[in-house]
Amino acid sequence: MKAAVKVGKERFETRDVPAPEIGPNDCLVRVHYCATCAWCYEEWLRDGVNDLYGPGVTGHEMAGVIERAGEGVTRWRAGDAVLTYAAGHCGECPECREGRETYCRKPMPTVIHGYADYIAVPQQCLLPSPACVDLKHATLISDMVGTSMHAIRRAFAVNLDRGVVAVWGLGPVGLFTVQGVRTFAGVKRVIGLDPVAYRRGLALELGADETLDPTQPDIEEHLRNENGGRGVNYAFNCALRNPDVIDLVFRTLKLDGYLMNVTGQARSGFQAEKRVDGTFYFFKREYDENVRLVLDGKIRLAPVLTHEYPLERINEALELRAKHPDQALKVVIRCVP
Ligand SMILES: [Zn+2]
Ligand SMILES: [Zn+2]
């Protein structure tokens, strides 16, 4: 089979490699599409080589069809259309049984190496791809919609006035966060922030009331003017590539505001009664509701998916994603002819 192997800085090579073996609990999945994620292009930008099954998290947003199921597989059969749930988990420990797979006590490797014709995936790390969404767009439902909606649900589960919500960073996660917060009651205004005008334009189309360029000098004052000079109620920090923005985000919050770091970054400093929280990926039990939001048209996938490249042109795809944020959002690799 064909697979992309890292052969150096900014260089993947598509090579012939042996197809993966499957164990009794695994499914062999024919990958149709695999979306590029921030972790993928960060890996691509790094020095060094990496064989197909080496470390790294490249290619973890796959959609495909089960080719063969191991003899212990009970939930799936050949021909099922599936998405990957990348957080490797055992499925049996107390945390997994409670439906908190990202807290698994016996975590398994992340489901990766999706820039290939086939992957082997443990059966608990697959999700059913909805029949009426094509597999290309479906690649965005698991990680992208999942991560955004999990962050929003976690933040809004705290009983605070939602009022004015600021979303920092309007890449794919930020744009799904803009759409996601719009589906909740009590949100009066959504403000999107990103230095790239093209991304701000899309945020307006997808439900933001106002967008701002966070590099403008008066941005802190502008956001602090919300709520009669007290700042914004909620801030979602989705600015993965700008870890320094977090202190500015924090300063623009009301004294009882809530900062959700979708990026996983943390901060220090005087906190008053502001709440600072983080989030990672999502729980499988949230998936059906996420699919429903997509099928109801409340979360739109197509505007966020801007490009498709065949596997053999993966370097162009990752370069576009890594170096041209003004031209591309989600870039998807096609692994089928
Ligand atoms: Zn991802
Ligand atoms: Zn577990």
mmCIF file of C-alpha atoms and ligand atoms in Angstrom:
data_model
loop_
_atom_site.group_PDB
_atom_site.id
_atom_site.type_symbol
_atom_site.label_atom_id
_atom_site.label_comp_id
_atom_site.label_asym_id
_atom_site.label_seq_id
_atom_site.Cartn_x
_atom_site.Cartn_y
_atom_site.Cartn_z
ATOM 1 C CA MET A 1 0.000 0.000 0.000
ATOM 2 C CA LYS A 2 0.974 3.666 -0.284
ATOM 3 C CA ALA A 3 1.759 5.787 2.775
ATOM 4 C CA ALA A 4 3.375 9.170 3.429
ATOM 5 C CA VAL A 5 6.642 8.840 5.366
ATOM 6 C CA LYS A 6 8.572 11.786 6.822
ATOM 7 C CA VAL A 7 12.010 11.941 5.198
ATOM 8 C CA GLY A 8 13.188 15.353 6.413
ATOM 9 C CA LYS A 9 12.216 18.911 7.297
ATOM 10 C CA GLU A 10 9.093 19.882 5.316
ATOM 11 C CA ARG A 11 9.358 16.681 3.329
ATOM 12 C CA PHE A 12 7.048 13.694 3.260
ATOM 13 C CA GLU A 13 7.485 10.994 0.668
ATOM 14 C CA THR A 14 4.766 8.665 -0.564
ATOM 15 C CA ARG A 15 6.193 5.144 -0.508
ATOM 16 C CA ASP A 16 5.121 1.548 -0.947
ATOM 17 C CA VAL A 17 4.960 -0.036 2.503
ATOM 18 C CA PRO A 18 3.444 -3.246 3.887
ATOM 19 C CA ALA A 19 -0.223 -2.962 4.881
ATOM 20 C CA PRO A 20 -0.747 -2.994 8.678
ATOM 21 C CA GLU A 21 -1.505 -6.266 10.478
ATOM 22 C CA ILE A 22 -4.688 -6.353 12.518
ATOM 23 C CA GLY A 23 -5.187 -7.956 15.914
ATOM 24 C CA PRO A 24 -8.438 -9.660 17.026
ATOM 25 C CA ASN A 25 -9.844 -6.379 18.416
ATOM 26 C CA ASP A 26 -8.891 -4.269 15.380
ATOM 27 C CA CYS A 27 -10.446 -3.257 12.121
ATOM 28 C CA LEU A 28 -8.518 -2.740 8.919
ATOM 29 C CA VAL A 29 -9.841 0.532 7.501
ATOM 30 C CA ARG A 30 -9.461 1.669 3.911
ATOM 31 C CA VAL A 31 -8.728 5.369 4.389
ATOM 32 C CA HIS A 32 -10.673 7.547 1.952
ATOM 33 C CA TYR A 33 -9.794 10.964 3.364
ATOM 34 C CA CYS A 34 -7.577 12.266 6.146
ATOM 35 C CA ALA A 35 -7.747 15.928 7.174
ATOM 36 C CA THR A 36 -4.583 17.833 8.053
ATOM 37 C CA CYS A 37 -4.493 19.239 11.575
ATOM 38 C CA ALA A 38 -2.153 21.656 13.357
ATOM 39 C CA TRP A 39 -0.210 18.738 14.836
ATOM 40 C CA CYS A 40 0.415 17.427 11.333
ATOM 41 C CA TYR A 41 1.968 20.540 9.928
ATOM 42 C CA GLU A 42 3.975 21.160 13.104
ATOM 43 C CA GLU A 43 5.433 17.672 12.571
ATOM 44 C CA TRP A 44 6.000 18.433 8.903
ATOM 45 C CA LEU A 45 7.823 21.690 9.757
ATOM 46 C CA ARG A 46 10.228 19.919 12.159
ATOM 47 C CA ASP A 47 13.656 18.549 11.319
ATOM 48 C CA GLY A 48 14.264 14.832 11.247
ATOM 49 C CA VAL A 49 12.901 11.683 9.696
ATOM 50 C CA ASN A 50 10.130 9.452 10.903
ATOM 51 C CA ASP A 51 9.250 6.000 9.703
ATOM 52 C CA LEU A 52 5.606 5.182 9.112
ATOM 53 C CA TYR A 53 4.958 3.792 12.556
ATOM 54 C CA GLY A 54 7.195 6.189 14.473
ATOM 55 C CA PRO A 55 6.002 8.790 16.979
ATOM 56 C CA GLY A 56 4.204 11.999 16.085
ATOM 57 C CA VAL A 57 0.522 12.577 15.585
ATOM 58 C CA THR A 58 0.325 13.007 11.866
ATOM 59 C CA GLY A 59 -2.896 11.987 10.199
ATOM 60 C CA HIS A 60 -5.469 11.436 12.938
ATOM 61 C CA GLU A 61 -8.678 12.763 11.320
ATOM 62 C CA MET A 62 -9.628 9.910 9.029
ATOM 63 C CA ALA A 63 -12.786 8.815 7.295
ATOM 64 C CA GLY A 64 -12.937 5.474 5.522
ATOM 65 C CA VAL A 65 -14.597 2.117 5.104
ATOM 66 C CA ILE A 66 -13.907 -1.076 7.036
ATOM 67 C CA GLU A 67 -12.200 -3.608 4.834
ATOM 68 C CA ARG A 68 -11.854 -6.402 7.377
ATOM 69 C CA ALA A 69 -12.751 -6.857 11.055
ATOM 70 C CA GLY A 70 -10.704 -8.941 13.533
ATOM 71 C CA GLU A 71 -12.393 -12.032 14.992
ATOM 72 C CA GLY A 72 -13.053 -10.288 18.332
ATOM 73 C CA VAL A 73 -14.764 -7.277 16.760
ATOM 74 C CA THR A 74 -18.441 -7.111 17.708
ATOM 75 C CA ARG A 75 -19.481 -3.572 16.772
ATOM 76 C CA TRP A 76 -18.446 -3.338 13.135
ATOM 77 C CA ARG A 77 -18.438 -5.287 9.925
ATOM 78 C CA ALA A 78 -16.780 -4.966 6.529
ATOM 79 C CA GLY A 79 -18.343 -2.161 4.509
ATOM 80 C CA ASP A 80 -19.188 0.113 7.460
ATOM 81 C CA ALA A 81 -18.288 3.770 6.892
ATOM 82 C CA VAL A 82 -16.347 5.042 9.899
ATOM 83 C CA LEU A 83 -14.477 7.985 11.386
ATOM 84 C CA THR A 84 -11.569 7.635 13.760
ATOM 85 C CA TYR A 85 -11.733 8.666 17.417
ATOM 86 C CA ALA A 86 -8.050 9.444 17.858
ATOM 87 C CA ALA A 87 -7.783 9.306 21.670
ATOM 88 C CA GLY A 88 -6.480 5.777 22.248
ATOM 89 C CA HIS A 89 -8.333 4.239 25.197
ATOM 90 C CA CYS A 90 -8.926 0.780 26.608
ATOM 91 C CA GLY A 91 -12.729 0.915 26.690
ATOM 92 C CA GLU A 92 -12.857 -1.085 29.934
ATOM 93 C CA CYS A 93 -11.373 0.907 32.833
ATOM 94 C CA PRO A 94 -13.667 2.875 35.202
ATOM 95 C CA GLU A 95 -13.036 6.138 33.352
ATOM 96 C CA CYS A 96 -13.851 4.609 29.977
ATOM 97 C CA ARG A 97 -16.990 2.990 31.418
ATOM 98 C CA GLU A 98 -18.110 6.376 32.708
ATOM 99 C CA GLY A 99 -17.726 7.735 29.189
ATOM 100 C CA ARG A 100 -14.616 9.803 29.853
ATOM 101 C CA GLU A 101 -12.299 8.126 27.386
ATOM 102 C CA THR A 102 -9.709 10.919 27.398
ATOM 103 C CA TYR A 103 -9.093 10.136 31.093
ATOM 104 C CA CYS A 104 -8.440 6.438 30.392
ATOM 105 C CA ARG A 105 -6.220 4.777 33.015
ATOM 106 C CA LYS A 106 -4.662 2.418 30.475
ATOM 107 C CA PRO A 107 -4.402 4.685 27.445
ATOM 108 C CA MET A 108 -3.442 3.133 24.150
ATOM 109 C CA PRO A 109 -1.482 4.919 21.410
ATOM 110 C CA THR A 110 -3.164 7.795 19.604
ATOM 111 C CA VAL A 111 -4.825 6.647 16.377
ATOM 112 C CA ILE A 112 -2.508 8.133 13.749
ATOM 113 C CA HIS A 113 -0.709 7.431 10.461
ATOM 114 C CA GLY A 114 -3.787 8.222 8.409
ATOM 115 C CA TYR A 115 -1.896 9.460 5.365
ATOM 116 C CA ALA A 116 -1.998 5.959 3.979
ATOM 117 C CA ASP A 117 -4.218 3.566 2.062
ATOM 118 C CA TYR A 118 -4.971 1.486 5.158
ATOM 119 C CA ILE A 119 -4.815 1.774 8.919
ATOM 120 C CA ALA A 120 -5.449 -0.697 11.730
ATOM 121 C CA VAL A 121 -7.769 0.751 14.397
ATOM 122 C CA PRO A 122 -8.986 -0.833 17.678
ATOM 123 C CA GLN A 123 -12.765 -1.205 17.447
ATOM 124 C CA GLN A 124 -13.442 1.203 20.339
ATOM 125 C CA CYS A 125 -11.636 3.978 18.426
ATOM 126 C CA LEU A 126 -14.128 4.085 15.561
ATOM 127 C CA LEU A 127 -17.322 6.118 15.184
ATOM 128 C CA PRO A 128 -20.085 5.576 12.598
ATOM 129 C CA SER A 129 -19.857 8.094 9.772
ATOM 130 C CA PRO A 130 -23.321 9.577 9.117
ATOM 131 C CA ALA A 131 -24.802 8.226 5.872
ATOM 132 C CA CYS A 132 -25.841 11.590 4.450
ATOM 133 C CA VAL A 133 -22.470 13.311 4.839
ATOM 134 C CA ASP A 134 -19.808 12.429 2.267
ATOM 135 C CA LEU A 135 -16.604 10.993 3.712
ATOM 136 C CA LYS A 136 -14.528 14.011 2.746
ATOM 137 C CA HIS A 137 -16.576 16.420 4.847
ATOM 138 C CA ALA A 138 -17.152 13.808 7.540
ATOM 139 C CA THR A 139 -13.435 13.966 8.425
ATOM 140 C CA LEU A 140 -14.258 17.234 10.226
ATOM 141 C CA ILE A 141 -16.985 15.849 12.493
ATOM 142 C CA SER A 142 -14.875 13.795 14.885
ATOM 143 C CA ASP A 143 -11.898 15.889 16.055
ATOM 144 C CA MET A 144 -12.869 19.364 14.825
ATOM 145 C CA VAL A 145 -16.546 19.576 15.767
ATOM 146 C CA GLY A 146 -15.851 17.308 18.747
ATOM 147 C CA THR A 147 -13.074 19.440 20.247
ATOM 148 C CA SER A 148 -15.003 22.688 19.772
ATOM 149 C CA MET A 149 -18.306 21.404 21.155
ATOM 150 C CA HIS A 150 -16.639 19.707 24.121
ATOM 151 C CA ALA A 151 -14.967 23.004 25.065
ATOM 152 C CA ILE A 152 -18.257 24.901 24.768
ATOM 153 C CA ARG A 153 -20.273 22.337 26.744
ATOM 154 C CA ARG A 154 -17.684 22.294 29.497
ATOM 155 C CA ALA A 155 -17.568 26.101 29.710
ATOM 156 C CA PHE A 156 -21.336 26.600 29.517
ATOM 157 C CA ALA A 157 -22.023 23.867 32.065
ATOM 158 C CA VAL A 158 -20.898 26.434 34.639
ATOM 159 C CA ASN A 159 -23.900 28.553 35.511
ATOM 160 C CA LEU A 160 -22.724 32.029 34.476
ATOM 161 C CA ASP A 161 -24.264 34.741 32.310
ATOM 162 C CA ARG A 162 -23.138 33.885 28.749
ATOM 163 C CA GLY A 163 -23.693 37.411 27.418
ATOM 164 C CA VAL A 164 -20.746 38.418 25.267
ATOM 165 C CA VAL A 165 -18.528 35.606 23.986
ATOM 166 C CA ALA A 166 -15.123 36.270 22.396
ATOM 167 C CA VAL A 167 -13.530 33.574 20.211
ATOM 168 C CA TRP A 168 -9.797 34.125 19.731
ATOM 169 C CA GLY A 169 -8.241 32.489 16.669
ATOM 170 C CA LEU A 170 -10.497 31.779 13.679
ATOM 171 C CA GLY A 171 -8.859 28.679 12.247
ATOM 172 C CA PRO A 172 -11.007 25.545 11.906
ATOM 173 C CA VAL A 173 -11.486 25.040 15.673
ATOM 174 C CA GLY A 174 -12.303 28.729 16.171
ATOM 175 C CA LEU A 175 -14.822 28.727 13.328
ATOM 176 C CA PHE A 176 -16.560 25.635 14.726
ATOM 177 C CA THR A 177 -16.531 27.303 18.139
ATOM 178 C CA VAL A 178 -18.238 30.395 16.675
ATOM 179 C CA GLN A 179 -20.914 28.161 15.154
ATOM 180 C CA GLY A 180 -21.212 26.057 18.284
ATOM 181 C CA VAL A 181 -21.720 28.914 20.766
ATOM 182 C CA ARG A 182 -24.493 30.216 18.508
ATOM 183 C CA THR A 183 -26.504 27.047 19.221
ATOM 184 C CA PHE A 184 -26.742 27.868 22.957
ATOM 185 C CA ALA A 185 -29.338 30.095 24.611
ATOM 186 C CA GLY A 186 -28.206 33.185 26.507
ATOM 187 C CA VAL A 187 -25.410 34.132 24.113
ATOM 188 C CA LYS A 188 -26.123 37.751 23.158
ATOM 189 C CA ARG A 189 -23.080 38.608 21.093
ATOM 190 C CA VAL A 190 -20.209 36.656 19.538
ATOM 191 C CA ILE A 191 -16.963 38.464 18.721
ATOM 192 C CA GLY A 192 -14.350 36.673 16.594
ATOM 193 C CA LEU A 193 -10.684 37.702 16.636
ATOM 194 C CA ASP A 194 -7.993 36.829 14.113
ATOM 195 C CA PRO A 195 -5.275 38.814 12.318
ATOM 196 C CA VAL A 196 -6.271 37.281 8.948
ATOM 197 C CA ALA A 197 -9.061 39.220 7.173
ATOM 198 C CA TYR A 198 -10.205 36.183 5.174
ATOM 199 C CA ARG A 199 -10.843 34.216 8.359
ATOM 200 C CA ARG A 200 -12.686 37.133 9.951
ATOM 201 C CA GLY A 201 -14.948 37.338 6.892
ATOM 202 C CA LEU A 202 -15.838 33.682 7.191
ATOM 203 C CA ALA A 203 -16.558 34.050 10.907
ATOM 204 C CA LEU A 204 -19.132 36.746 10.114
ATOM 205 C CA GLU A 205 -20.749 34.412 7.601
ATOM 206 C CA LEU A 206 -20.837 31.586 10.165
ATOM 207 C CA GLY A 207 -22.447 33.517 12.996
ATOM 208 C CA ALA A 208 -20.106 36.083 14.560
ATOM 209 C CA ASP A 209 -21.715 39.484 15.170
ATOM 210 C CA GLU A 210 -18.445 41.368 14.986
ATOM 211 C CA THR A 211 -14.847 40.523 14.164
ATOM 212 C CA LEU A 212 -11.653 42.246 15.215
ATOM 213 C CA ASP A 213 -7.966 42.136 14.367
ATOM 214 C CA PRO A 214 -6.231 41.336 17.675
ATOM 215 C CA THR A 215 -3.003 43.014 16.551
ATOM 216 C CA GLN A 216 -4.700 46.431 16.614
ATOM 217 C CA PRO A 217 -3.408 48.587 19.502
ATOM 218 C CA ASP A 218 -6.827 49.433 20.976
ATOM 219 C CA ILE A 219 -8.089 45.841 21.134
ATOM 220 C CA GLU A 220 -7.910 45.486 24.913
ATOM 221 C CA GLU A 221 -9.825 48.713 25.468
ATOM 222 C CA HIS A 222 -12.379 47.749 22.834
ATOM 223 C CA LEU A 223 -13.173 44.412 24.483
ATOM 224 C CA ARG A 224 -13.097 45.856 27.969
ATOM 225 C CA ASN A 225 -15.867 48.231 26.865
ATOM 226 C CA GLU A 226 -18.278 45.302 26.667
ATOM 227 C CA ASN A 227 -20.804 45.005 29.497
ATOM 228 C CA GLY A 228 -20.538 48.680 30.417
ATOM 229 C CA GLY A 229 -16.761 48.690 30.734
ATOM 230 C CA ARG A 230 -16.372 45.395 32.567
ATOM 231 C CA GLY A 231 -15.180 43.144 29.738
ATOM 232 C CA VAL A 232 -16.460 39.985 28.055
ATOM 233 C CA ASN A 233 -18.281 37.150 29.837
ATOM 234 C CA TYR A 234 -16.634 34.224 28.073
ATOM 235 C CA ALA A 235 -13.449 33.893 26.051
ATOM 236 C CA PHE A 236 -12.529 30.795 24.042
ATOM 237 C CA ASN A 237 -8.827 30.767 23.215
ATOM 238 C CA CYS A 238 -8.400 28.826 19.970
ATOM 239 C CA ALA A 239 -5.200 30.650 18.923
ATOM 240 C CA LEU A 240 -3.001 27.583 18.805
ATOM 241 C CA ARG A 241 -0.133 29.225 16.979
ATOM 242 C CA ASN A 242 0.072 32.287 19.205
ATOM 243 C CA PRO A 243 0.597 31.133 22.800
ATOM 244 C CA ASP A 244 1.457 34.694 23.884
ATOM 245 C CA VAL A 245 -2.067 35.957 23.310
ATOM 246 C CA ILE A 246 -3.374 34.335 26.472
ATOM 247 C CA ASP A 247 -2.538 37.191 28.864
ATOM 248 C CA LEU A 248 -4.346 39.653 26.613
ATOM 249 C CA VAL A 249 -7.343 37.301 26.438
ATOM 250 C CA PHE A 250 -7.344 37.099 30.222
ATOM 251 C CA ARG A 251 -7.230 40.880 30.696
ATOM 252 C CA THR A 252 -10.316 41.388 28.544
ATOM 253 C CA LEU A 253 -12.474 39.134 30.751
ATOM 254 C CA LYS A 254 -14.984 40.410 33.292
ATOM 255 C CA LEU A 255 -13.890 39.897 36.907
ATOM 256 C CA ASP A 256 -16.251 36.910 37.078
ATOM 257 C CA GLY A 257 -15.592 35.864 33.466
ATOM 258 C CA TYR A 258 -14.595 32.472 32.120
ATOM 259 C CA LEU A 259 -11.591 31.670 29.951
ATOM 260 C CA MET A 260 -11.570 28.351 28.133
ATOM 261 C CA ASN A 261 -8.217 27.380 26.666
ATOM 262 C CA VAL A 262 -9.132 25.154 23.772
ATOM 263 C CA THR A 263 -5.434 25.212 22.905
ATOM 264 C CA GLY A 264 -4.358 23.709 26.213
ATOM 265 C CA GLN A 265 -2.213 26.711 27.138
ATOM 266 C CA ALA A 266 -2.144 27.981 30.724
ATOM 267 C CA ARG A 267 -1.401 31.337 32.279
ATOM 268 C CA SER A 268 -0.358 32.854 35.585
ATOM 269 C CA GLY A 269 -1.127 36.169 37.296
ATOM 270 C CA PHE A 270 -3.798 37.819 39.409
ATOM 271 C CA GLN A 271 -7.010 35.994 38.830
ATOM 272 C CA ALA A 272 -9.732 37.734 40.941
ATOM 273 C CA GLU A 273 -12.777 35.462 40.473
ATOM 274 C CA LYS A 274 -12.138 34.746 36.832
ATOM 275 C CA ARG A 275 -12.252 31.072 35.948
ATOM 276 C CA VAL A 276 -9.542 29.635 33.765
ATOM 277 C CA ASP A 277 -10.141 26.228 32.285
ATOM 278 C CA GLY A 278 -8.703 23.905 29.688
ATOM 279 C CA THR A 279 -10.046 21.157 27.504
ATOM 280 C CA PHE A 280 -8.808 18.250 25.464
ATOM 281 C CA TYR A 281 -10.583 16.444 22.600
ATOM 282 C CA PHE A 282 -14.064 15.082 23.432
ATOM 283 C CA PHE A 283 -16.031 12.139 24.825
ATOM 284 C CA LYS A 284 -17.621 9.572 22.522
ATOM 285 C CA ARG A 285 -21.026 10.083 24.168
ATOM 286 C CA GLU A 286 -21.071 13.612 22.694
ATOM 287 C CA TYR A 287 -20.738 12.373 19.138
ATOM 288 C CA ASP A 288 -24.414 11.733 18.319
ATOM 289 C CA GLU A 289 -25.360 15.247 19.368
ATOM 290 C CA ASN A 290 -22.512 16.667 17.260
ATOM 291 C CA VAL A 291 -23.770 14.728 14.233
ATOM 292 C CA ARG A 292 -27.279 16.068 14.857
ATOM 293 C CA LEU A 293 -25.973 19.675 14.831
ATOM 294 C CA VAL A 294 -24.331 18.972 11.469
ATOM 295 C CA LEU A 295 -27.406 17.276 9.987
ATOM 296 C CA ASP A 296 -29.637 20.137 11.212
ATOM 297 C CA GLY A 297 -27.386 22.630 9.456
ATOM 298 C CA LYS A 298 -26.480 24.372 12.700
ATOM 299 C CA ILE A 299 -22.836 23.505 12.176
ATOM 300 C CA ARG A 300 -21.684 23.857 8.582
ATOM 301 C CA LEU A 301 -18.654 21.849 7.490
ATOM 302 C CA ALA A 302 -18.225 22.904 3.861
ATOM 303 C CA PRO A 303 -17.129 26.539 4.395
ATOM 304 C CA VAL A 304 -14.287 25.362 6.659
ATOM 305 C CA LEU A 305 -13.000 22.723 4.221
ATOM 306 C CA THR A 306 -11.154 24.744 1.605
ATOM 307 C CA HIS A 307 -8.816 22.355 -0.227
ATOM 308 C CA GLU A 308 -8.340 18.732 -1.232
ATOM 309 C CA TYR A 309 -5.079 17.143 -2.388
ATOM 310 C CA PRO A 310 -4.259 13.577 -3.394
ATOM 311 C CA LEU A 311 -1.874 11.671 -1.110
ATOM 312 C CA GLU A 312 1.098 12.057 -3.445
ATOM 313 C CA ARG A 313 0.806 15.873 -3.165
ATOM 314 C CA ILE A 314 0.786 15.927 0.629
ATOM 315 C CA ASN A 315 3.764 18.331 0.821
ATOM 316 C CA GLU A 316 1.847 20.984 -1.094
ATOM 317 C CA ALA A 317 -1.135 20.448 1.175
ATOM 318 C CA LEU A 318 0.886 20.842 4.385
ATOM 319 C CA GLU A 319 2.788 23.821 3.049
ATOM 320 C CA LEU A 320 -0.460 25.582 2.175
ATOM 321 C CA ARG A 321 -1.852 24.836 5.619
ATOM 322 C CA ALA A 322 1.316 25.799 7.508
ATOM 323 C CA LYS A 323 2.393 28.872 5.608
ATOM 324 C CA HIS A 324 -0.681 30.439 4.043
ATOM 325 C CA PRO A 325 -3.340 30.971 6.725
ATOM 326 C CA ASP A 326 -4.760 33.719 4.518
ATOM 327 C CA GLN A 327 -5.635 31.195 1.803
ATOM 328 C CA ALA A 328 -6.603 27.943 3.454
ATOM 329 C CA LEU A 329 -8.494 26.519 6.411
ATOM 330 C CA LYS A 330 -8.983 22.784 6.558
ATOM 331 C CA VAL A 331 -6.991 20.941 3.906
ATOM 332 C CA VAL A 332 -7.971 17.332 3.305
ATOM 333 C CA ILE A 333 -5.831 14.560 1.829
ATOM 334 C CA ARG A 334 -7.567 12.107 -0.501
ATOM 335 C CA CYS A 335 -6.191 8.582 -0.167
ATOM 336 C CA VAL A 336 -8.472 6.876 -2.702
ATOM 337 C CA PRO A 337 -7.969 7.188 -6.481
HETATM 338 ZN ZN ZN B 1 -6.703 17.105 14.841
HETATM 339 ZN ZN ZN B 2 -9.784 3.046 29.726
#
